[in-house]
mmCIF file of C-alpha atoms in Angstrom:
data_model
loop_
_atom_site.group_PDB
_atom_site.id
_atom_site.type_symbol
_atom_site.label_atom_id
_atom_site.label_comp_id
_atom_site.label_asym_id
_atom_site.label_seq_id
_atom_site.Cartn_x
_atom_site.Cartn_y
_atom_site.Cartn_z
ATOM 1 C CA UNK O 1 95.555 114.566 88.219
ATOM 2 C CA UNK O 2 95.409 111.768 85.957
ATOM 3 C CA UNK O 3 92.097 111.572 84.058
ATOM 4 C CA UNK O 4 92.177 107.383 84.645
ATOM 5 C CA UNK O 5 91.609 108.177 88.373
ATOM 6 C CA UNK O 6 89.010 110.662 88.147
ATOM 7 C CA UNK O 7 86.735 108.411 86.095
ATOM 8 C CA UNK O 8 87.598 105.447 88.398
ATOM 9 C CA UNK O 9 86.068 107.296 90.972
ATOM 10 C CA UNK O 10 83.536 109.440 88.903
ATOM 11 C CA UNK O 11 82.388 105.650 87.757
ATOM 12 C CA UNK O 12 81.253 104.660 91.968
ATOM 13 C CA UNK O 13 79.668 107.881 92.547
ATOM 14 C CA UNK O 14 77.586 107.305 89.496
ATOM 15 C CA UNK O 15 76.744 104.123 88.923
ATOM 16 C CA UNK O 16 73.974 104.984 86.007
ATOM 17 C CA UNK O 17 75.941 106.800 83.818
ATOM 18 C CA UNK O 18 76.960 104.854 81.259
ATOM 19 C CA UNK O 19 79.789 105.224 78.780
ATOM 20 C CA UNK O 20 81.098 108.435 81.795
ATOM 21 C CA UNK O 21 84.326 110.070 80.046
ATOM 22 C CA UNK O 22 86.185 113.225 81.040
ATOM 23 C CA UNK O 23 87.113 115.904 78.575
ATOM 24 C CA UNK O 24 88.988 118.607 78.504
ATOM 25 C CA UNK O 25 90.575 118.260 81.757
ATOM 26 C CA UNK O 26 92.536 120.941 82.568
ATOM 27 C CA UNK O 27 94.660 122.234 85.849
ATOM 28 C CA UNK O 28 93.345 125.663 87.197
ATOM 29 C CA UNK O 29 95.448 125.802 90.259
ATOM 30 C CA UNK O 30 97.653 123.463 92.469
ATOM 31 C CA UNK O 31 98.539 124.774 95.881
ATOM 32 C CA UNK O 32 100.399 123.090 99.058
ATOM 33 C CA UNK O 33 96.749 121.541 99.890
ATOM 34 C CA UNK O 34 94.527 120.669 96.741
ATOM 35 C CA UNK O 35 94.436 121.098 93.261
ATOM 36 C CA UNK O 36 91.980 122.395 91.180
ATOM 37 C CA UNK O 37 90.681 120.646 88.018
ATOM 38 C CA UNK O 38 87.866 121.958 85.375
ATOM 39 C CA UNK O 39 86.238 119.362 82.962
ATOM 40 C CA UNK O 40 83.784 118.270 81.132
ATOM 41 C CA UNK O 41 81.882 114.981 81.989
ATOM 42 C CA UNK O 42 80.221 113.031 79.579
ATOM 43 C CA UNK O 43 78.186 110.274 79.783
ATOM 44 C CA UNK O 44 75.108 107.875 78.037
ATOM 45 C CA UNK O 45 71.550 108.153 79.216
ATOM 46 C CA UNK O 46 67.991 107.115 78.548
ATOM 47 C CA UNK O 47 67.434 110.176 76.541
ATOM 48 C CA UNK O 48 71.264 110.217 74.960
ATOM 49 C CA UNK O 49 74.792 111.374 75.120
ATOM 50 C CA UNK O 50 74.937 113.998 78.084
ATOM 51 C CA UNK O 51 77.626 116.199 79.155
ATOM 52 C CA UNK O 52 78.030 118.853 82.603
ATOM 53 C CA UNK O 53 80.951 121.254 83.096
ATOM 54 C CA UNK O 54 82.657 120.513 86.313
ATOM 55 C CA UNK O 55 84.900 121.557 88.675
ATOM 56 C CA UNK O 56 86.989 119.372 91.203
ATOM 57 C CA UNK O 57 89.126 119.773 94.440
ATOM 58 C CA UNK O 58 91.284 117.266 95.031
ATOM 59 C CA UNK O 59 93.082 116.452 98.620
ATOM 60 C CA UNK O 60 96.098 114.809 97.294
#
């Protein structure tokens, strides 16, 4: 998965976070119907920089 894409979409689903980067992505599995991804996302709020651990499925 290429990290560009993830934040493009990452970016519509949450319009409010500002400054949203992914980190550390990293493949955990890829199969004949989705891959797995783990990162972290980081982003800019009110109160600062904040950052969640996250896991994806993607439907290629």
């Amino acid at each position: 998965m290429d990290s560009s894409k993830l934040t493009d979409y990452l970016t519509e689903v949450y319009p409010e976070r500002k400054d949203l980067k992914i980190l550390n992505l990293q493949n955990i599995t890829s199969g004949w119907e989705t891959e797995i991804e783990s990162f972290d996302l980081e982003w800019t709020s009110d109160d600062g920089k904040v950052s969640q651990a996250l896991i994806a499925r993607i439907y290629p």
